[in-house]
XYZ file of C-alpha atoms in Angstrom:
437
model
C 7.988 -16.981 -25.791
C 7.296 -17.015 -21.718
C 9.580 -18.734 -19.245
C 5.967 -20.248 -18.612
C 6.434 -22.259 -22.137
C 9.833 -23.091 -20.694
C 8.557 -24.425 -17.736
C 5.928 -26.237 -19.029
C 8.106 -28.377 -21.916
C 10.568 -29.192 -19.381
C 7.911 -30.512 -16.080
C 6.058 -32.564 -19.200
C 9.498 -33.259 -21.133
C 7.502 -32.115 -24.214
C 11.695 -31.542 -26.781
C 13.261 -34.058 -28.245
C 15.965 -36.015 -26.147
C 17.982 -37.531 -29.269
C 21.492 -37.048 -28.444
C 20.918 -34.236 -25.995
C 23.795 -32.662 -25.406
C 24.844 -28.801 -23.716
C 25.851 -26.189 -25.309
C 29.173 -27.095 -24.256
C 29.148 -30.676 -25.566
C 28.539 -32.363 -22.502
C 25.889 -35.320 -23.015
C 23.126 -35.223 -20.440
C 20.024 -37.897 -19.913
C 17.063 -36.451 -17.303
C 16.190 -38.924 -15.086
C 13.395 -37.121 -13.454
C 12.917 -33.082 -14.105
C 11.976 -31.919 -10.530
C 9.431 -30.234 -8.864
C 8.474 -27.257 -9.820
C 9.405 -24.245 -7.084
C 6.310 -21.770 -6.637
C 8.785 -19.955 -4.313
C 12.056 -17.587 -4.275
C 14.849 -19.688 -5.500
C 15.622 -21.855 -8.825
C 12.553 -22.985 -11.477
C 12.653 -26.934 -10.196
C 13.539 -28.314 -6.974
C 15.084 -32.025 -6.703
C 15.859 -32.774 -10.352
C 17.960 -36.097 -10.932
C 20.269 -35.705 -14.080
C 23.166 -37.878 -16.061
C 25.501 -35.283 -17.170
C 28.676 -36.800 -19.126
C 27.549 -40.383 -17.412
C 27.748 -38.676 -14.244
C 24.659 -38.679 -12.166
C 23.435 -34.744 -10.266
C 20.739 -33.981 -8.298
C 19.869 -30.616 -7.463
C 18.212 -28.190 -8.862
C 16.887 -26.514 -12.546
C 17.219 -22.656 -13.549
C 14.893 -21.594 -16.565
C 15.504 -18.340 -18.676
C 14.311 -17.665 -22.107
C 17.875 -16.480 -22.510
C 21.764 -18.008 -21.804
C 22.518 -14.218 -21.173
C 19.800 -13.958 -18.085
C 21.672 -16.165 -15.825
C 24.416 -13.307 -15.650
C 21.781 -10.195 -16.301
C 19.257 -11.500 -13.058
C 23.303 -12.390 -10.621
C 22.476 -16.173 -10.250
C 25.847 -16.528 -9.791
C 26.440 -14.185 -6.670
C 23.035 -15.958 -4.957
C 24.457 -18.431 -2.793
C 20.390 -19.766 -3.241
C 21.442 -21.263 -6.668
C 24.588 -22.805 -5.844
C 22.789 -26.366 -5.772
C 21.842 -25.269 -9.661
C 23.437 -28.701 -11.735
C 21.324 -27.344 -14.818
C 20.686 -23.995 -16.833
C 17.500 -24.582 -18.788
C 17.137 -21.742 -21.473
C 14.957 -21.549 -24.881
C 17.443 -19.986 -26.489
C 21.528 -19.253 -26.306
C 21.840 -15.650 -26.745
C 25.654 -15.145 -25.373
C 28.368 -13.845 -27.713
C 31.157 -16.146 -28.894
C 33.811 -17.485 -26.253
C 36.389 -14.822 -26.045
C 40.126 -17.377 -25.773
C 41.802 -15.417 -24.112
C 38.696 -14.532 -21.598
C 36.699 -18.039 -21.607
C 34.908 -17.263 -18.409
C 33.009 -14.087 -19.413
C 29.915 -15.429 -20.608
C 29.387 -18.310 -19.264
C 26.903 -19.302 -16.282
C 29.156 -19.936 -13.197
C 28.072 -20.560 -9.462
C 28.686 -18.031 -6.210
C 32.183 -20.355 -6.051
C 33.129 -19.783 -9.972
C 32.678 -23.238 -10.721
C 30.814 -23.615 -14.577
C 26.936 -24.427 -15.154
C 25.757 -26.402 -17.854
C 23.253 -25.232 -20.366
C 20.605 -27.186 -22.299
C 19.060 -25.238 -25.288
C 15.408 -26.069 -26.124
C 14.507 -23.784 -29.020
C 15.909 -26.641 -31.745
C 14.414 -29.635 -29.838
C 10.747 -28.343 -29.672
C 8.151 -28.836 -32.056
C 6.574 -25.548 -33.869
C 3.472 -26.806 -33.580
C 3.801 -26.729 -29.615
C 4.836 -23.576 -29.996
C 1.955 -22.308 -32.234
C -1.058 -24.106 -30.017
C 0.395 -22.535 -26.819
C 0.598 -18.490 -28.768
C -3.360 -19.607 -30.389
C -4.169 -19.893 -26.819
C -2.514 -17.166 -25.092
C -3.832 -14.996 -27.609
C -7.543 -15.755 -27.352
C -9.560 -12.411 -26.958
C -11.867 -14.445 -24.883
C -12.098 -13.797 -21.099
C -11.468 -17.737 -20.991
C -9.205 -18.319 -23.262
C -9.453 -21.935 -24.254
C -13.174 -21.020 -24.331
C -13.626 -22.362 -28.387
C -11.719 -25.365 -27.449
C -13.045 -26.172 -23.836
C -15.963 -28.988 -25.079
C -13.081 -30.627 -26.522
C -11.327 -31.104 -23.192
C -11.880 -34.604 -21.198
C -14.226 -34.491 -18.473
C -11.359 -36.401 -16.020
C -8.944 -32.948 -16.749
C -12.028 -30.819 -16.346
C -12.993 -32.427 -12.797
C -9.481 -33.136 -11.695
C -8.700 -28.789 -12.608
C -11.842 -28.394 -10.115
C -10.641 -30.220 -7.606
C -7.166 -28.016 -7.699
C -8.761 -25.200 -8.057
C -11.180 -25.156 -5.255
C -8.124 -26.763 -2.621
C -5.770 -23.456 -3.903
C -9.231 -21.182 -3.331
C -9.648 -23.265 0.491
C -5.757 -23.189 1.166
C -5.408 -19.095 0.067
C -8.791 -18.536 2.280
C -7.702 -20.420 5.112
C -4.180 -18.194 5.576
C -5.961 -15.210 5.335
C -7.657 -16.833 8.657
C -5.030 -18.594 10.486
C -2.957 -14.618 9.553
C -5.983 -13.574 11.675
C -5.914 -15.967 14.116
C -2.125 -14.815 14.854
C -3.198 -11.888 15.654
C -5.670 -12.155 17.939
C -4.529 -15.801 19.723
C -8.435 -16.439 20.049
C -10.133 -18.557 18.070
C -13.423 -17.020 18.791
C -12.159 -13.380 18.082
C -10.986 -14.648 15.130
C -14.443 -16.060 13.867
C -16.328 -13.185 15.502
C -13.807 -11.344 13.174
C -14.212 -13.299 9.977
C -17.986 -12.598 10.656
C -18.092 -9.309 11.209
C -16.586 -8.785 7.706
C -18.661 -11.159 5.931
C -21.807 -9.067 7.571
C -20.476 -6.630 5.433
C -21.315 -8.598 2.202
C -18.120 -7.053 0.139
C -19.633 -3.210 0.129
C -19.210 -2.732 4.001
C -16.374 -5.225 4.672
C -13.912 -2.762 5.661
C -16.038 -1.144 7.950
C -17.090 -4.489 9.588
C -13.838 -5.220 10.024
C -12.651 -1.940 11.648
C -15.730 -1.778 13.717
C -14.798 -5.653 15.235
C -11.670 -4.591 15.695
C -13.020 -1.866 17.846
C -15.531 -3.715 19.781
C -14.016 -6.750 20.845
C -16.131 -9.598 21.214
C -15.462 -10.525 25.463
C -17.060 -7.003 25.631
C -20.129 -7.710 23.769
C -20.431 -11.230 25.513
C -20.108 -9.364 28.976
C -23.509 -8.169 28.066
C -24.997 -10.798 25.856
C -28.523 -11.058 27.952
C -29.652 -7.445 26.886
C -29.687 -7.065 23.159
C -29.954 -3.663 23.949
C -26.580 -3.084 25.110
C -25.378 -5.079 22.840
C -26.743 -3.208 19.433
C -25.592 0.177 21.887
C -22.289 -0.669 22.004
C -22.377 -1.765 17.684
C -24.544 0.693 16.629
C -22.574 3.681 19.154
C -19.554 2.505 17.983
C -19.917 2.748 14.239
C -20.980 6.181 14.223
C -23.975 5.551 12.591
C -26.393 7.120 15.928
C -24.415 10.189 15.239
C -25.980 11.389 12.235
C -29.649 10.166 12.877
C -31.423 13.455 11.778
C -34.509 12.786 13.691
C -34.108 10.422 16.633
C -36.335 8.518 18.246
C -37.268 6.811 21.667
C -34.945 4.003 20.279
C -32.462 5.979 19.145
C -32.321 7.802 22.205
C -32.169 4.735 24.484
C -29.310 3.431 22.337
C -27.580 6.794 22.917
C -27.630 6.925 26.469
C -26.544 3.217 26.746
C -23.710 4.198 24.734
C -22.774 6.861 26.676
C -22.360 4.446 29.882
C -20.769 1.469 28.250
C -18.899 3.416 25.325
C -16.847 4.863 28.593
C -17.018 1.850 30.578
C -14.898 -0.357 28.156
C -12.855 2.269 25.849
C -15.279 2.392 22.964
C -15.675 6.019 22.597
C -11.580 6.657 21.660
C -12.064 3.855 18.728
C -15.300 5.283 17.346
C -15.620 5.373 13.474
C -16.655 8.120 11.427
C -20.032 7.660 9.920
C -18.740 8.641 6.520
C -16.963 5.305 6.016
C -20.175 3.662 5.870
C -21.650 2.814 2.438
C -25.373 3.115 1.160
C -25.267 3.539 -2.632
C -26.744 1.298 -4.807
C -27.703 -0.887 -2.033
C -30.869 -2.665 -1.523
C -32.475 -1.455 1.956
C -32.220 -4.889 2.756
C -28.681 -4.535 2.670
C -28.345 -1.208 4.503
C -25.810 -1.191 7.350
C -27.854 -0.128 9.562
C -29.723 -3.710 9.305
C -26.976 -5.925 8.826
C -25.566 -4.395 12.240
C -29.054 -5.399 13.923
C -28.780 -8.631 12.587
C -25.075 -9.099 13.223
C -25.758 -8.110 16.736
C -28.766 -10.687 17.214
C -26.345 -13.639 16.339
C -23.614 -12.244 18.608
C -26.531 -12.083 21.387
C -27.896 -15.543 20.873
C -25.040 -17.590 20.976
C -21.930 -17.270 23.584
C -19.795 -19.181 21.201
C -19.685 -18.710 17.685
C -16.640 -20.925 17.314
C -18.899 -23.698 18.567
C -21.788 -22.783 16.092
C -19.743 -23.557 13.493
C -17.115 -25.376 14.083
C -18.832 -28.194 16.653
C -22.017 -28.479 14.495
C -20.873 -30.524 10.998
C -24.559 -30.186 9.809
C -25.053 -27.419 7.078
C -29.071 -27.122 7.191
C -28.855 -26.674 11.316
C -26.077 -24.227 10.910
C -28.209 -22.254 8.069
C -31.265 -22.520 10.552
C -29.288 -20.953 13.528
C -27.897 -18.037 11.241
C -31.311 -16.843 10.245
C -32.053 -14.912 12.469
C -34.484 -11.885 13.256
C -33.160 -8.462 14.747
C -34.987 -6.862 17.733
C -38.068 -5.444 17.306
C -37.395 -2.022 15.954
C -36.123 -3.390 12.901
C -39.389 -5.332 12.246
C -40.289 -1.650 10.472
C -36.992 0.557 9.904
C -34.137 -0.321 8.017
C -32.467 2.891 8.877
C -32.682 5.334 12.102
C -35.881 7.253 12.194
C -37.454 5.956 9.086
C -40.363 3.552 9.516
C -41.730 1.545 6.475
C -44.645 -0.158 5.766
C -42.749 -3.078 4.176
C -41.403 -5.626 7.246
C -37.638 -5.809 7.203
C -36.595 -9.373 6.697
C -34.668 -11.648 8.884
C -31.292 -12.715 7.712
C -32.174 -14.457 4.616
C -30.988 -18.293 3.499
C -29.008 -16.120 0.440
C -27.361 -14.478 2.826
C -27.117 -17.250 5.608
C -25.603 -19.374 2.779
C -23.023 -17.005 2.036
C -21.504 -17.340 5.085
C -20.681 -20.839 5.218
C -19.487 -20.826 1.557
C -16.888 -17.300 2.754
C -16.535 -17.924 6.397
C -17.339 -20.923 7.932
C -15.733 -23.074 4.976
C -12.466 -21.233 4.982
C -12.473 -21.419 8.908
C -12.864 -25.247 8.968
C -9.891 -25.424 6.847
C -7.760 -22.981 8.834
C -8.466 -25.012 11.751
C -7.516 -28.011 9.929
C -3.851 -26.488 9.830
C -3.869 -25.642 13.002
C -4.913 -28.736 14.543
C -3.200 -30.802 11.915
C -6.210 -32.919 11.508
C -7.539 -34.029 8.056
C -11.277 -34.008 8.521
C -11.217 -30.460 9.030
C -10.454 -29.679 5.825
C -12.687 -32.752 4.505
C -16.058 -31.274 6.407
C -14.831 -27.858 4.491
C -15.140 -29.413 0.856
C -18.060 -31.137 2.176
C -20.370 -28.031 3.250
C -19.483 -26.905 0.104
C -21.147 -29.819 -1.712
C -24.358 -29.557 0.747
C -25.092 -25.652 -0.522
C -26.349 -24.768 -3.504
C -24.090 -23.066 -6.235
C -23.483 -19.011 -6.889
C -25.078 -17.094 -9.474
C -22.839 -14.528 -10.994
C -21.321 -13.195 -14.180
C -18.256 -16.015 -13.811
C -20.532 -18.679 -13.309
C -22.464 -17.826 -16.073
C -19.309 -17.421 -18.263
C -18.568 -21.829 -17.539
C -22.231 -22.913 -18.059
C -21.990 -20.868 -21.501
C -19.058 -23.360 -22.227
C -21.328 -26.129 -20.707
C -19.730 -26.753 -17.350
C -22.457 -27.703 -14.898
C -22.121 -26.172 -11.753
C -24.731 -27.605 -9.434
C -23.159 -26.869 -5.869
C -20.794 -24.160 -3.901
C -18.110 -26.554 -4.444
C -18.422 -26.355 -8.096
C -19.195 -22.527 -8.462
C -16.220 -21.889 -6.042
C -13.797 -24.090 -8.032
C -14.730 -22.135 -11.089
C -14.599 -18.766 -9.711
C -10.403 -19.892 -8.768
C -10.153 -20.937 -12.029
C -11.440 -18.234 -14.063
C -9.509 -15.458 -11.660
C -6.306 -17.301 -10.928
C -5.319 -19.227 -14.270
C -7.952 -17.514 -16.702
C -7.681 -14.301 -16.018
C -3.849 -13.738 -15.738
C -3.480 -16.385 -18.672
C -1.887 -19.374 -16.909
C -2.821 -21.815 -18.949
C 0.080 -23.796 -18.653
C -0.148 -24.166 -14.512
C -3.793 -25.621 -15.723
C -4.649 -28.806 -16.457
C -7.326 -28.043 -18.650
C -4.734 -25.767 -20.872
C -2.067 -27.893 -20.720
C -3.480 -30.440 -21.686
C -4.641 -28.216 -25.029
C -1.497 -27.256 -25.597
C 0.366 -31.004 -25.377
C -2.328 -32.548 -27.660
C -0.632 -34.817 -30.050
């Protein structure tokens, strides 16, 4: 028994309401149950109640025991003083002492009494059982043998929350961002930077952004040069180049100038923070810096590229791009190849809008309190194709389709934010396995 369970039969009403009554005899009729509080505070917010013909509204505590009320000091929280109901499973307190009557019972900050509905009595075993079956599922989905079964409407309308929680938990992680650095196209240069890092280097990218601001790099824009000096000297990376070349050296001596110029030099990372193992050359730093710095070069706002552009194929176009000549034959300092290095690929190009330029477009949504932000952000997701990976192979096992970034992004929520931790009763899909009469 979880205060999940709890939760879940009263939101759905899912006990029987014959002669409900508290455990001190007080009758009591729910009118509606409240919403349920994701926050600090009481279990359900607004709840409208009938208690002895008199009608509350305020709020709903849940506990899987009477005795919690007292053990977690509700009644010294001034935050559950608007409690008119405690909810538990089960009435664990010991029998009214006469001569003490107050001692175990649920009171307010002000001492006056709270009334408590038992549910364990009023709920059906086989709700019960259904709820454990699933719960206990060694599968990494656990309503996995049972998920055909399911509606299609639940199925789609579970999507639909899931990907608007994935959008809505992206986008604070932006507009966080965007409070630090009061400049929308810091921020994006930012958000970039990191997603150049494709999730082995993203800490690095980050750190290295942070370092090199972006009104420095767009001071000198018109010489990709300076620009891949300032990246490249900056990361550490020309540091340790074994063998340098004439490239190498120019890069140097430009970082010399404009590494003391603008204050570079003191914020310098250490080349050791960089990672290489197991990657693909075609993911090596050293690369994804020379393309980073191309798209920095070519366009004086990035906030424009993808923001003011609602077309996904012309914003994948502009992101492929190809980094300066060296890197038609290197992919690291020093060490030509015979194989060309490739130009930012559509994989890669893709990835961005589905990790930054998605999650930006609904940050700026907030912040401009205008709808169709948000709605371009769901609908770039529906333009790109889907993700391949080990969760989205997991759903088409089950047979859900997942056709576009929309679809593989909803699923990816689902499986790590209600599959994963077992919150099947916060999903639709689970809930609705669990209610099945």
């Amino acid at each position: 028994m979880t205060e999940a369970f709890l939760y879940f039969l009263w939101q759905f009403q899912y006990f029987d309401h014959t002669a409900l009554i508290t455990t001190e005899g007080e009758t009591v009729q729910v009118l509606h149950p409240g919403f349920r509080n994701p926050n600090a505070g009481p279990d359900f917010l607004n709840a409208r109640l009938l208690i002895n013909d008199v009608e509350w509204a305020g709020n709903v505590e849940a506990h899987t025991r009477a005795s919690d009320w007292v053990a977690h000091r509700h009644g010294y929280d001034r935050a559950y003083d608007n409690v008119i109901l405690h909810l538990v499973w089960t009435d664990d307190r010991p029998a009214l002492d006469p001569l003490r009557p107050m001692t175990s019972r649920p009171t307010r900050s002000d001492g006056s009494l709270l009334p408590t509905l038992e549910l364990q009595a009023r709920t059906a075993p086989d709700l019960l059982s259904r709820y454990n079956a699933l719960t206990a599922a060694p599968d990494q989905i656990p309503c996995a043998g049972q998920f055909r079964a399911v509606e299609p409407l639940r199925i789609t309308s579970m999507l639909d929350k899931a990907l608007l929680q994935r959008l809505e938990r992206k986008a604070a992680d932006v507009r966080a961002m965007y409070e630090t650095t009061q400049d929308w196209e810091e921020t994006v240069y930012r958000l970039l930077a990191m997603n150049f890092g494709f999730k082995i280097n993203t800490d690095p990218m980050a750190q290295l952004s942070r370092a090199v601001p972006l009104k420095t790099l767009l001071k000198h824009r018109n010489s990709i040069r300076q620009v891949e000096a300032m990246l490249f000297g900056c990361s550490g990376l020309l540091d340790e180049v074994a063998q340098p070349d004439g490239y190498v050296d120019e890069l140097r001596r430009e970082y010399r100038f404009l590494g003391a110029k603008f204050g570079l030099i003191d914020n310098q990372l250490p080349p050791h923070v960089w990672k290489w193992g197991r990657l693909r050359p075609a993911n090596f730093p050293t690369l994804r810096l020379a393309q980073f710095a191309r798209l920095v070069s070519n366009h004086g706002s990035l906030f424009s590229l993808f923001v003011g552009i609602d077309d996904a194929p012309a914003i994948l176009k502009k992101l492929q791009v190809t980094p300066s000549e060296y890197w038609a034959d290197h992919y690291r300092f020093g060490v030509a190849t015979n194989k060309a290095a490739p130009v930012l690929g559509m994989a890669s190009a893709t990835n961005i809008l589905i990790n930054t330029v998605a999650p930006l477009l609904a940050a700026y949504a907030h912040h401009r309190d205008r709808s169709e932000y948000m709605d371009r952000a769901i609908g770039l997701l529906e333009q790109l194709p889907a993700e391949k990976n080990t969760i989205t192979d997991h759903w088409e096992t089950l047979g859900l389709g997942i056709r576009t970034a929309f679809d593989s992004q909803a699923s990816i929520e689902l499986f790590n934010a209600f599959c994963t931790p077992k919150k099947c009763l916060s999903c639709q899909i689970g809930a609705s396995l669990v209610g099945a009469r």
